[in-house]
Short mmCIF file of C-alpha atoms and ligand atoms in Angstrom, two decimals:
data_model
loop_
_atom_site.label_atom_id
_atom_site.label_comp_id
_atom_site.label_asym_id
_atom_site.label_seq_id
_atom_site.Cartn_x
_atom_site.Cartn_y
_atom_site.Cartn_z
CA MET A 1 24.14 30.17 -4.22
CA LYS A 2 23.08 27.34 -2.71
CA SER A 3 20.75 24.80 -5.30
CA ILE A 4 18.40 22.82 -4.85
CA TYR A 5 16.97 20.00 -6.60
CA VAL A 6 13.31 18.47 -5.65
CA THR A 7 11.98 15.56 -7.14
CA THR A 8 8.07 13.81 -7.09
CA PRO A 9 7.96 10.50 -7.85
CA ILE A 10 6.74 10.83 -11.86
CA TYR A 11 3.39 9.64 -11.97
CA TYR A 12 1.24 6.46 -13.85
CA VAL A 13 -0.59 8.00 -16.38
CA ASN A 14 -2.91 5.27 -16.09
CA ASP A 15 -5.28 7.58 -14.94
CA ARG A 16 -6.48 11.02 -13.61
CA PRO A 17 -4.54 12.11 -10.93
CA HIS A 18 -5.67 11.51 -6.75
CA LEU A 19 -5.51 12.95 -3.66
CA GLY A 20 -2.16 10.77 -3.16
CA HIS A 21 -0.56 12.39 -6.44
CA ALA A 22 -1.34 15.54 -4.85
CA TYR A 23 -0.38 14.90 -1.38
CA ALA A 24 3.74 14.17 -2.81
CA SER A 25 3.80 17.14 -5.54
CA ILE A 26 1.93 19.09 -3.10
CA HIS A 27 5.04 19.00 -0.95
CA ALA A 28 7.72 19.27 -3.45
CA ASP A 29 6.20 22.04 -4.50
CA VAL A 30 6.16 23.92 -1.03
CA LEU A 31 9.77 22.75 -0.33
CA ALA A 32 10.40 24.37 -3.57
CA ARG A 33 8.95 27.21 -2.74
CA TYR A 34 10.19 27.58 0.87
CA SER A 35 13.43 26.93 -0.65
CA ARG A 36 13.06 30.04 -3.45
CA LEU A 37 11.88 32.13 -0.83
CA ALA A 38 15.19 31.49 1.28
CA GLY A 39 16.96 32.25 -1.91
CA ARG A 40 18.38 28.81 -3.22
CA ASP A 41 18.83 28.38 -6.79
CA THR A 42 15.71 25.37 -7.38
CA PHE A 43 14.84 23.35 -9.85
CA PHE A 44 11.79 21.11 -9.28
CA LEU A 45 10.60 18.09 -11.28
CA THR A 46 7.55 16.32 -11.63
CA GLY A 47 6.45 14.30 -14.39
CA ALA A 48 4.60 10.99 -15.91
CA ASP A 49 5.36 7.62 -16.11
CA GLU A 50 4.28 6.46 -19.28
CA HIS A 51 5.23 2.98 -20.32
CA GLY A 52 5.00 -0.07 -18.51
CA GLU A 53 2.56 -2.87 -18.48
CA LYS A 54 -0.04 -0.96 -16.64
CA ILE A 55 -0.23 1.72 -19.25
CA ALA A 56 -0.19 -0.44 -21.76
CA LYS A 57 -3.34 -2.60 -20.43
CA ALA A 58 -4.92 0.42 -19.72
CA ALA A 59 -4.56 2.01 -22.75
CA VAL A 60 -6.24 -1.10 -24.78
CA GLU A 61 -8.94 -1.24 -22.18
CA ASN A 62 -9.93 2.23 -23.18
CA GLY A 63 -9.82 1.23 -26.78
CA GLU A 64 -6.96 4.08 -27.37
CA LYS A 65 -3.98 3.84 -29.14
CA THR A 66 -0.88 4.01 -26.14
CA GLN A 67 0.37 7.09 -27.62
CA ASP A 68 -3.20 9.29 -27.61
CA PHE A 69 -3.72 7.82 -24.06
CA VAL A 70 -0.96 8.79 -22.55
CA ASN A 71 -0.86 12.31 -24.09
CA ARG A 72 -4.45 12.50 -22.79
CA ASN A 73 -3.83 11.66 -19.36
CA ALA A 74 -0.39 13.64 -19.18
CA ASP A 75 -2.27 16.81 -19.85
CA LEU A 76 -5.11 16.20 -17.26
CA PHE A 77 -1.56 15.68 -14.32
CA ILE A 78 -0.72 18.80 -16.20
CA ALA A 79 -3.69 21.00 -16.00
CA ALA A 80 -4.64 19.29 -12.15
CA TRP A 81 -1.12 20.69 -11.17
CA LYS A 82 -1.76 24.19 -12.38
CA GLU A 83 -4.93 23.91 -10.53
CA LEU A 84 -3.56 22.91 -7.58
CA GLY A 85 -0.87 26.00 -7.29
CA VAL A 86 1.78 23.00 -8.26
CA GLU A 87 4.78 24.60 -10.26
CA PRO A 88 7.39 22.23 -11.24
CA SER A 89 10.11 23.98 -13.38
CA GLN A 90 9.98 21.00 -15.87
CA PHE A 91 7.24 18.63 -16.05
CA VAL A 92 9.29 15.37 -17.82
CA ARG A 93 7.50 12.51 -20.10
CA THR A 94 9.42 9.24 -19.98
CA THR A 95 8.37 9.16 -23.76
CA LEU A 96 10.42 12.35 -24.66
CA PRO A 97 13.15 11.66 -27.15
CA SER A 98 15.57 13.03 -24.83
CA HIS A 99 14.64 11.22 -22.03
CA LYS A 100 14.67 7.70 -24.14
CA SER A 101 18.12 8.65 -25.65
CA TYR A 102 19.51 8.78 -22.32
CA VAL A 103 17.96 6.05 -20.90
CA SER A 104 19.45 4.05 -24.05
CA LYS A 105 22.96 5.46 -23.27
CA GLY A 106 22.71 4.46 -19.69
CA LEU A 107 22.14 1.11 -20.89
CA GLN A 108 24.49 0.91 -23.09
CA SER A 109 26.98 1.91 -20.71
CA LEU A 110 26.19 -0.86 -17.95
CA TYR A 111 26.06 -3.47 -21.04
CA GLU A 112 29.42 -2.65 -22.07
CA LYS A 113 30.67 -2.61 -18.24
CA GLY A 114 29.16 -5.96 -17.94
CA ASP A 115 27.41 -5.09 -15.49
CA ILE A 116 23.75 -6.39 -18.21
CA TYR A 117 23.77 -10.06 -18.86
CA GLN A 118 20.87 -12.18 -20.40
CA ALA A 119 19.12 -14.96 -18.34
CA GLU A 120 15.86 -17.17 -18.56
CA TYR A 121 13.51 -16.23 -15.94
CA GLU A 122 10.77 -17.88 -14.13
CA GLY A 123 8.77 -15.53 -11.43
CA LEU A 124 5.30 -13.66 -10.50
CA TYR A 125 5.02 -10.59 -12.14
CA SER A 126 2.97 -8.08 -10.61
CA ILE A 127 1.37 -5.74 -13.17
CA GLY A 128 -0.18 -3.34 -10.56
CA GLN A 129 3.29 -2.61 -9.08
CA GLU A 130 5.61 -3.58 -12.06
CA ARG A 131 7.87 -5.79 -10.51
CA PHE A 132 8.76 -9.52 -9.73
CA VAL A 133 7.33 -10.23 -6.06
CA THR A 134 8.32 -13.03 -3.82
CA GLU A 135 5.49 -15.68 -2.29
CA LYS A 136 6.17 -14.51 1.06
CA GLU A 137 4.87 -11.14 -0.10
CA LEU A 138 1.45 -12.81 -0.77
CA VAL A 139 -1.39 -12.40 0.94
CA ASN A 140 -4.20 -15.24 0.17
CA GLY A 141 -2.31 -15.35 -3.26
CA LYS A 142 -1.84 -11.70 -4.23
CA LEU A 143 -0.09 -8.53 -2.97
CA PRO A 144 -2.70 -6.91 -0.62
CA GLU A 145 -2.35 -4.02 -2.52
CA ASP A 146 -3.26 -5.35 -6.12
CA LYS A 147 -6.61 -6.05 -7.25
CA ASP A 148 -5.34 -8.77 -9.52
CA PRO A 149 -3.12 -11.98 -8.59
CA PRO A 150 0.25 -11.89 -10.33
CA GLN A 151 0.84 -13.34 -13.08
CA LEU A 152 3.76 -16.42 -13.11
CA ARG A 153 6.14 -15.44 -15.79
CA ARG A 154 9.14 -17.37 -17.64
CA GLU A 155 10.70 -15.64 -20.42
CA VAL A 156 14.42 -14.88 -21.14
CA ASN A 157 14.99 -11.34 -19.67
CA TYR A 158 18.24 -9.37 -19.42
CA PHE A 159 19.23 -8.70 -15.67
CA PHE A 160 21.01 -5.58 -14.23
CA LYS A 161 24.00 -6.86 -11.56
CA MET A 162 21.81 -5.49 -8.80
CA GLU A 163 23.02 -7.87 -6.60
CA LYS A 164 27.11 -6.82 -6.78
CA TYR A 165 26.34 -3.24 -5.55
CA ARG A 166 24.11 -4.95 -2.38
CA GLY A 167 26.99 -4.44 0.05
CA TRP A 168 27.85 -0.56 -1.63
CA VAL A 169 24.32 0.61 -0.95
CA LYS A 170 24.01 -0.58 2.53
CA ASP A 171 27.28 1.40 3.34
CA PHE A 172 25.63 4.30 1.74
CA ILE A 173 22.51 4.38 3.84
CA GLU A 174 23.97 3.36 6.89
CA SER A 175 27.31 5.65 6.33
CA ASN A 176 25.02 8.89 6.08
CA PRO A 177 22.64 9.10 8.52
CA GLY A 178 19.67 10.91 7.79
CA VAL A 179 19.65 9.84 4.60
CA ILE A 180 16.44 8.23 4.11
CA GLN A 181 13.60 10.21 5.82
CA PRO A 182 12.07 9.22 8.69
CA GLU A 183 14.70 7.09 10.04
CA ASN A 184 12.26 4.20 10.59
CA TYR A 185 12.36 3.17 6.88
CA ALA A 186 16.06 3.83 6.22
CA LYS A 187 16.01 0.65 9.21
CA GLU A 188 13.58 -1.03 7.09
CA MET A 189 15.99 -1.02 3.96
CA LEU A 190 18.95 -2.21 5.98
CA ALA A 191 17.15 -5.18 7.35
CA LEU A 192 16.09 -6.35 4.29
CA LEU A 193 19.95 -5.75 2.65
CA ASP A 194 21.32 -8.22 4.84
CA GLU A 195 19.42 -10.63 2.86
CA PRO A 196 20.51 -10.77 -1.08
CA ILE A 197 18.41 -8.88 -2.85
CA GLY A 198 19.24 -10.84 -6.30
CA ASP A 199 19.74 -9.49 -9.94
CA LEU A 200 16.93 -7.10 -11.41
CA SER A 201 15.19 -7.97 -14.59
CA ILE A 202 15.31 -5.13 -16.80
CA SER A 203 14.28 -5.97 -19.97
CA ARG A 204 10.87 -7.43 -21.00
CA PRO A 205 10.20 -9.49 -24.87
CA ALA A 206 9.24 -6.99 -27.34
CA SER A 207 6.97 -9.81 -28.68
CA ARG A 208 4.66 -9.79 -25.49
CA LEU A 209 5.04 -5.81 -24.75
CA SER A 210 6.33 -3.37 -27.65
CA TRP A 211 5.42 -0.34 -25.52
CA GLY A 212 8.72 0.86 -24.24
CA ILE A 213 12.29 2.11 -24.64
CA PRO A 214 13.83 -1.12 -26.90
CA LEU A 215 17.09 -2.32 -25.76
CA PRO A 216 20.55 -0.54 -27.91
CA TRP A 217 21.41 -3.49 -28.57
CA ASP A 218 18.64 -5.79 -29.19
CA ASN A 219 15.25 -4.31 -30.16
CA GLU A 220 13.34 -7.79 -29.26
CA HIS A 221 13.23 -6.78 -26.19
CA VAL A 222 12.61 -3.28 -24.57
CA THR A 223 13.53 -1.90 -20.96
CA TYR A 224 11.52 -2.44 -17.54
CA VAL A 225 9.75 0.73 -16.92
CA TRP A 226 10.86 1.39 -13.46
CA PHE A 227 14.79 1.30 -14.68
CA ASP A 228 13.16 3.78 -17.78
CA ALA A 229 11.50 5.69 -14.83
CA LEU A 230 14.20 5.96 -12.35
CA LEU A 231 16.23 8.10 -14.79
CA SER A 232 13.76 10.51 -15.57
CA TYR A 233 15.16 12.34 -12.75
CA VAL A 234 18.46 13.00 -14.29
CA SER A 235 17.58 13.20 -18.44
CA PRO A 236 15.61 16.67 -17.79
CA LEU A 237 18.96 18.12 -16.34
CA THR A 238 21.00 16.98 -19.27
CA THR A 239 18.70 18.92 -21.62
CA LEU A 240 19.58 22.22 -20.33
CA GLU A 241 23.02 23.96 -20.53
CA GLY A 242 25.28 23.30 -17.29
CA GLY A 243 22.27 21.63 -15.62
CA PHE A 244 23.29 18.12 -14.58
CA GLU A 245 26.28 19.87 -12.61
CA ARG A 246 24.16 22.87 -11.15
CA TYR A 247 21.73 20.49 -9.77
CA TRP A 248 22.29 17.35 -9.46
CA PRO A 249 24.28 17.72 -6.36
CA SER A 250 21.66 18.74 -4.43
CA VAL A 251 19.08 16.02 -5.34
CA ARG A 252 16.25 15.47 -2.59
CA HIS A 253 13.64 12.90 -3.91
CA ILE A 254 10.09 12.76 -2.62
CA ILE A 255 8.43 9.18 -2.76
CA GLY A 256 5.52 7.53 -1.46
CA LYS A 257 6.31 4.41 1.13
CA ASP A 258 4.73 1.98 -1.95
CA ILE A 259 8.27 2.82 -3.45
CA LEU A 260 10.47 2.84 -1.14
CA ARG A 261 12.36 -0.45 -2.43
CA PRO A 262 13.00 0.79 -5.73
CA HIS A 263 14.11 3.81 -4.84
CA THR A 264 16.87 2.31 -2.21
CA TRP A 265 17.92 -1.13 -3.65
CA PHE A 266 17.11 0.05 -7.69
CA TRP A 267 18.44 3.33 -7.69
CA LEU A 268 21.16 3.43 -5.36
CA ALA A 269 22.60 0.52 -7.05
CA MET A 270 21.59 1.92 -10.94
CA CYS A 271 23.40 5.12 -9.74
CA LYS A 272 27.06 3.55 -8.27
CA ALA A 273 27.08 1.61 -11.27
CA LEU A 274 26.39 4.58 -14.23
CA ASP A 275 29.06 6.51 -11.31
CA LEU A 276 26.05 8.85 -10.28
CA PRO A 277 26.46 10.85 -7.15
CA PRO A 278 23.42 9.06 -4.74
CA TYR A 279 20.34 11.14 -3.80
CA LYS A 280 21.16 13.80 -0.52
CA LYS A 281 18.03 13.04 0.87
CA LEU A 282 15.17 10.73 -0.01
CA TYR A 283 12.00 11.79 1.71
CA VAL A 284 9.20 9.07 2.49
CA SER A 285 5.35 9.53 2.95
CA GLY A 286 2.92 7.48 4.54
CA HIS A 287 -0.11 7.03 2.60
CA LEU A 288 -3.43 8.81 2.80
CA LEU A 289 -6.44 6.88 4.28
CA GLY A 290 -9.78 7.53 3.94
CA SER A 291 -12.78 8.28 6.25
CA ASP A 292 -13.03 4.36 6.89
CA GLY A 293 -9.32 3.95 7.63
CA ARG A 294 -8.38 1.89 4.71
CA LYS A 295 -5.77 3.29 1.96
CA MET A 296 -7.52 5.61 -0.49
CA SER A 297 -8.17 4.01 -3.39
CA LYS A 298 -10.46 4.18 -6.67
CA SER A 299 -12.44 0.52 -5.90
CA LEU A 300 -13.05 1.57 -2.62
CA ASN A 301 -14.43 4.99 -3.29
CA ASN A 302 -13.37 6.14 -0.28
CA GLY A 303 -10.97 9.19 -1.47
CA VAL A 304 -11.11 12.85 -1.92
CA ASP A 305 -10.70 14.00 -5.38
CA PRO A 306 -8.02 16.65 -4.76
CA LEU A 307 -9.73 19.03 -7.86
CA THR A 308 -13.26 18.57 -6.72
CA ALA A 309 -11.94 19.47 -3.23
CA ALA A 310 -9.93 22.42 -4.53
CA ARG A 311 -12.93 23.71 -6.66
CA LYS A 312 -14.90 23.27 -3.39
CA TYR A 313 -12.09 24.92 -0.64
CA THR A 314 -9.87 26.78 -2.96
CA SER A 315 -6.52 25.11 -4.06
CA ASP A 316 -4.82 26.86 -1.06
CA VAL A 317 -6.79 25.48 1.77
CA LEU A 318 -6.31 21.87 0.31
CA ARG A 319 -2.90 22.67 0.14
CA TYR A 320 -3.04 23.65 3.93
CA VAL A 321 -4.56 20.66 4.80
CA LEU A 322 -2.67 18.12 3.28
CA VAL A 323 0.91 19.39 4.68
CA ARG A 324 -0.78 20.89 8.27
CA GLU A 325 -2.80 17.33 8.85
CA VAL A 326 -1.11 14.14 8.15
CA PRO A 327 2.75 14.45 9.61
CA PHE A 328 4.92 13.45 6.68
CA GLY A 329 5.93 9.78 7.24
CA VAL A 330 3.27 8.38 8.76
CA ASP A 331 -0.28 7.45 7.36
CA GLY A 332 -3.45 9.44 8.31
CA ILE A 333 -7.13 10.29 7.41
CA VAL A 334 -7.90 13.09 4.98
CA SER A 335 -11.32 13.18 4.07
CA GLU A 336 -13.93 16.13 3.73
CA GLN A 337 -15.09 16.30 7.03
CA VAL A 338 -10.72 16.43 7.88
CA ILE A 339 -10.32 19.72 5.60
CA GLU A 340 -13.91 21.68 6.70
CA ASN A 341 -12.74 21.09 10.34
CA ARG A 342 -9.21 22.59 9.69
CA LEU A 343 -10.53 25.42 7.53
CA ASP A 344 -12.97 26.20 10.36
CA LYS A 345 -10.43 26.24 12.72
CA ASP A 346 -7.25 27.48 11.82
CA LEU A 347 -7.86 29.24 8.67
CA ALA A 348 -11.24 30.86 9.62
CA ASN A 349 -11.32 31.30 13.21
CA GLU A 350 -7.69 31.81 14.24
CA LEU A 351 -6.16 33.20 10.80
CA GLY A 352 -9.11 34.58 9.14
CA ASN A 353 -10.63 36.05 12.14
CA LEU A 354 -7.40 38.07 13.17
CA VAL A 355 -7.05 39.17 10.21
CA SER A 356 -10.53 40.75 10.25
CA ARG A 357 -10.11 42.22 13.45
CA THR A 358 -6.50 43.78 12.74
CA LEU A 359 -7.99 45.25 9.59
CA THR A 360 -11.28 47.02 10.86
CA MET A 361 -9.31 48.60 13.77
CA ILE A 362 -6.99 50.29 11.38
CA GLY A 363 -9.94 51.05 9.13
CA LEU A 364 -12.16 52.13 12.37
CA TYR A 365 -8.75 53.92 14.73
CA CYS A 366 -6.84 55.15 11.96
CA ASP A 367 -8.90 56.04 8.62
CA PHE A 368 -6.84 52.49 7.07
CA LYS A 369 -3.51 53.90 7.55
CA VAL A 370 -1.17 51.89 9.65
CA PRO A 371 -0.15 54.14 12.39
CA THR A 372 3.86 54.08 13.19
CA SER A 373 4.81 54.20 17.06
CA GLN A 374 7.52 54.04 19.34
CA ALA A 375 5.25 52.73 22.10
CA TYR A 376 6.72 49.11 21.85
CA GLY A 377 6.20 47.72 25.39
CA ALA A 378 7.36 44.19 26.80
CA GLU A 379 4.93 42.65 24.84
CA GLU A 380 5.13 43.79 21.26
CA GLN A 381 8.86 42.82 21.95
CA ALA A 382 8.25 39.63 22.73
CA LEU A 383 6.14 39.20 19.39
CA MET A 384 8.75 40.55 17.57
CA GLU A 385 10.93 37.80 19.01
CA GLN A 386 8.60 35.04 18.24
CA SER A 387 8.30 35.90 14.89
CA ARG A 388 12.00 36.29 14.13
CA GLU A 389 12.42 33.07 16.06
CA LEU A 390 10.00 31.74 13.72
CA GLN A 391 11.79 33.22 10.43
CA GLU A 392 14.99 31.82 11.96
CA GLY A 393 13.48 28.56 12.38
CA ILE A 394 11.43 27.62 9.50
CA MET A 395 13.97 26.28 7.47
CA GLY A 396 15.04 23.69 9.63
CA TRP A 397 11.34 22.39 9.58
CA VAL A 398 11.33 22.04 6.24
CA ASP A 399 14.30 20.48 5.34
CA ASP A 400 13.56 18.08 7.55
CA MET A 401 10.07 17.43 5.76
CA LYS A 402 7.92 18.70 8.97
CA ILE A 403 5.96 21.21 7.16
CA ARG A 404 3.13 19.92 9.64
CA MET A 405 5.72 21.32 12.42
CA ALA A 406 6.12 25.04 10.87
CA MET A 407 2.19 25.14 10.52
CA GLU A 408 1.82 23.86 13.75
CA ASN A 409 4.61 26.81 14.73
CA ILE A 410 2.81 29.55 12.74
CA MET A 411 -0.53 29.22 13.76
CA ALA A 412 0.77 29.13 17.26
CA PHE A 413 2.09 32.48 16.50
CA VAL A 414 -1.36 33.48 15.35
CA ARG A 415 -2.89 32.71 18.42
CA GLU A 416 -0.17 34.26 20.43
CA MET A 417 -1.24 37.20 18.40
CA ASN A 418 -5.37 36.74 18.90
CA ARG A 419 -4.58 36.28 22.90
CA TYR A 420 -2.41 39.51 22.73
CA VAL A 421 -5.41 41.40 21.38
CA THR A 422 -7.82 40.11 24.06
CA ALA A 423 -5.41 41.56 26.74
CA ARG A 424 -4.56 44.62 25.23
CA ALA A 425 -8.46 45.32 24.05
CA PRO A 426 -7.51 47.92 21.41
CA TRP A 427 -10.75 49.34 21.93
CA LYS A 428 -10.57 50.37 25.59
CA LEU A 429 -7.62 51.83 24.33
CA ALA A 430 -9.35 53.88 21.62
CA LYS A 431 -11.63 55.25 24.09
CA ASP A 432 -8.70 57.53 26.13
CA SER A 433 -6.81 59.99 23.52
CA SER A 434 -3.85 59.54 26.17
CA GLN A 435 -3.35 56.39 25.20
CA ARG A 436 -3.25 56.95 21.75
CA ASP A 437 0.31 55.93 21.36
CA GLU A 438 0.18 52.47 22.91
CA LEU A 439 -2.98 51.65 20.37
CA ASN A 440 -0.75 52.77 17.46
CA ALA A 441 1.73 50.01 19.25
CA VAL A 442 -0.95 47.30 19.44
CA LEU A 443 -2.36 47.92 15.38
CA GLN A 444 0.98 48.19 14.00
CA THR A 445 1.95 45.43 15.79
CA LEU A 446 -0.77 43.29 14.70
CA HIS A 447 -0.16 44.95 10.82
CA GLU A 448 3.49 43.48 10.78
CA GLY A 449 2.69 40.26 12.54
CA LEU A 450 0.00 39.79 9.73
CA VAL A 451 2.66 40.65 7.23
CA VAL A 452 5.12 38.06 8.85
CA VAL A 453 2.92 35.41 8.74
CA SER A 454 1.82 35.99 5.27
CA THR A 455 5.42 35.51 4.01
CA LEU A 456 5.97 32.28 6.09
CA LEU A 457 2.94 30.87 4.79
CA GLY A 458 2.75 31.91 1.34
CA PRO A 459 4.72 28.41 0.03
CA VAL A 460 1.39 27.00 1.51
CA MET A 461 -0.91 29.27 0.33
CA PRO A 462 0.60 31.45 -2.55
CA GLU A 463 -2.76 32.75 -3.34
CA LYS A 464 -4.48 33.30 -0.25
CA MET A 465 -1.44 34.97 1.10
CA ARG A 466 -1.00 37.32 -2.33
CA ALA A 467 -4.57 38.48 -1.54
CA LEU A 468 -4.00 39.20 2.24
CA ARG A 469 -0.50 41.11 1.34
CA SER A 470 -2.68 43.46 -0.94
CA ALA A 471 -5.43 43.78 1.50
CA LEU A 472 -2.59 44.81 4.40
CA GLY A 473 -0.79 47.17 1.26
CA VAL A 474 2.39 45.65 1.06
CA ALA A 475 3.88 44.06 -1.75
CA GLU A 476 2.35 41.16 -2.94
CA HIS A 477 5.23 38.86 -3.41
CA SER A 478 7.29 38.61 -0.35
CA GLU A 479 10.96 39.04 -1.16
CA SER A 480 12.70 37.21 1.55
CA LEU A 481 11.91 34.94 4.82
CA ASN A 482 13.77 37.47 6.79
CA GLU A 483 12.25 40.53 6.08
CA ALA A 484 13.19 42.62 9.03
CA TRP A 485 10.01 44.23 10.80
CA GLN A 486 9.06 47.21 10.07
CA LEU A 487 7.86 50.25 12.35
CA ASP A 488 7.67 52.94 10.01
CA ARG A 489 5.03 51.57 7.02
CA GLY A 490 3.02 53.75 6.64
CA VAL A 491 0.91 51.82 3.81
CA GLN A 492 -3.11 51.84 3.81
CA VAL A 493 -4.90 48.83 4.13
CA ILE A 494 -7.44 47.91 2.17
CA ASN A 495 -10.81 49.83 2.95
CA VAL A 496 -13.51 47.34 2.27
CA PRO A 497 -14.84 43.96 3.95
CA PHE A 498 -12.31 41.47 3.40
CA ILE A 499 -12.87 37.75 4.49
CA LEU A 500 -9.96 35.49 3.96
CA PHE A 501 -11.78 32.28 4.89
CA ALA A 502 -15.36 31.88 4.85
CA LYS A 503 -16.12 28.88 7.29
CA VAL A 504 -18.05 25.98 6.62
CA ASN A 505 -19.65 25.31 9.23
CA ASN A 506 -21.50 27.95 11.27
CA GLU A 507 -22.06 26.08 14.77
CA GLY A 508 -19.63 26.91 17.20
N1 LIG C 601 5.42 5.36 -11.79
C1 LIG C 601 5.86 5.14 -9.98
C2 LIG C 601 7.04 6.31 -9.67
C3 LIG C 601 8.25 6.03 -10.44
S1 LIG C 601 9.60 7.56 -9.76
C4 LIG C 601 10.92 6.95 -11.02
C5 LIG C 601 4.69 5.62 -9.61
N2 LIG C 601 3.12 6.21 -9.69
S2 LIG C 601 2.15 5.80 -8.73
O1 LIG C 601 1.02 6.72 -9.56
O2 LIG C 601 1.77 4.67 -8.77
O3 LIG C 601 2.31 6.36 -7.25
C6 LIG C 601 3.60 7.68 -7.42
C7 LIG C 601 3.08 8.30 -5.81
O4 LIG C 601 2.04 8.51 -5.69
C8 LIG C 601 3.56 7.02 -4.57
O5 LIG C 601 4.67 7.15 -4.30
C9 LIG C 601 3.20 8.14 -3.49
O6 LIG C 601 4.03 9.33 -3.39
C10 LIG C 601 1.73 8.50 -4.06
N3 LIG C 601 0.84 8.22 -4.02
C11 LIG C 601 -0.18 7.23 -4.38
N4 LIG C 601 -1.22 6.36 -3.14
C12 LIG C 601 -1.25 7.09 -2.36
C13 LIG C 601 -1.18 7.34 -1.46
N5 LIG C 601 -2.89 6.81 -0.70
N6 LIG C 601 -1.29 8.19 -0.36
C14 LIG C 601 -0.57 9.15 -0.31
N7 LIG C 601 0.72 9.03 -1.46
C15 LIG C 601 0.30 7.75 -2.00
O7 LIG C 601 4.64 4.57 -8.10
#
C-alpha cells in the first residue's frame, strides 16, 4: 500500500491556538483524510513546540513554572484540534524524553562529523521569530511582524556549518520542480540561495536560557529551538516499530510562508548533514488576514477565534470555509462575514437545498424508499459521468494542495444537480402515472449523486457528511473515494424533516 506522511508546523504553545494555526492543521487533516479514503497508509502528525525564549518568557510573565505552562497550553491545542475535527495519528511535544534523546543523538553525530564548531557571535536576535535577523530585514528598527525590536546579542554559540550545504540545497530545489508549492516560494528561496547564507547558531548559553535541550557534549549550552523543533518531524517515527522506513520517504510538510526559510535553509541542510532523505513536498500557505485586510493578530484584535466560530457555525462549516475561501499559498481574508456568506450561499442554499428537496420528494412520492429505475436518459448519464470525473480528479487537486479547486468542482456538481431538478421538474412527472419510471430515475439519480457528494466532502466536513449519509440511508462511513454509482440501493431515507445547514441571514 502506498504510504503518506503529513505534518503541520508544531505550534509555539505560548498561548492558545488561533485561526492561522487552525488553517494549517485543517488543511493537513483534510489531506490526511482524503489520503485514507484513497486507500493510502496515512500518518498525520501535529504537535507543540515547547522550548525557546518566547515560551520561557511567556511562562515568567504568567508567573508559572515553564513545564506547567507548556503542559497547560499543549492541552489547549490538543482539545482545540479535537473540537475542530483535526485527528492526528500522533501529537508530538518537544519536551518528550523520546524527542529530546533523538535531538541529542542528531547533535552528537553532527559534532563528531565536524559539522558543528564554537565561535563568538554578535547579532540582532528576534525573540518573536526565534532567529537572528539582518539589518536589511528591519523596518523602523524592527521586523514588521514583531512587537519589539530585536536585541543585540554577543555570546559564545555553537554553529552548524549550514553554508557548506548551500549548493546542495539549491541544487535539490532546482532539480525537483514542484517540491515547494506554490512554485513562487521555490523561486524566492532560490534567489536568496544565490548569496551566502552563513552558518547557523544552534545553541544558547544555559546561563541566559536554561529552558531547552542541553548539548550532549557541553551542558553549559542548550539547543536552539528551531534545530530542536525541525527534528520533531522525525522523532515520533522512531518510537514506532518500523515507522521511519514506513513513513519518512513520503513526508509532506504543510507550513505558513513565515517559516519558509527555516524549512528550506535550515531543514534541508540539516537533512543532508544527518543523512535523512529530504521532504517530498513542502506546501506553503499564505497568511489569513482580518476583515481590515491586515494580518490577523492578537494585538490588532482583528481575528476570528477558531473555537468561537466553530461553536457558532459548527466546526465543519469552519473547516469548509477555511479550505474553500482562500487559495492555498496566497493571503486572504476570513472574517465572520466571509463565513456567513459561504455558509448561506454554498452550504445552505446550494447543498442544503438539494438535500432537502431530494429527501422530501423521495418521502412524498416513494414513501421514503429510494426507487430503482432503468429509465436513464442522457441527462442522468451526464450526471453520472460528471460524478465519475470528480471522483477520479479529486486526488490530483488534493495532492497539489488545491483543495479549494476540489471544493469548487464538487459545488459545481451540486449546482448541476439543482439545475437538473428544475429542468426535470419531478413534481410535474409525479402528476402523470405514465411517467413514473422517469420520476423514479430522477429521484434515484439525485439520491446517488448526493451519496457521491457525501463521500467527496467527507474529509472536509466529517460530521455533517456522516449525518447526511445517515439521512440518505447509507453507511455512515464511505469505504472508498471511487465507490461505484449504484442503481438498486432500495434503501429507506430519513422520514422526518432534515436540515443539514441552517442559514444565518434569511434575506435573499
Ligand atoms: N514553532 C514554529 C514552527 C516549527 S515547525 C518545525 C512556529 N510556530 S507558530 O505557532 O508561530 O506558527 C506556526 C504556523 O502557524 C505558521 O507557519 C503558519 O502555518 C500558521 N500561522 C500563524 N499565523 C498565521 C496566519 N495569520 N495565517 C495563516 N497561517 C499562519 O512558527
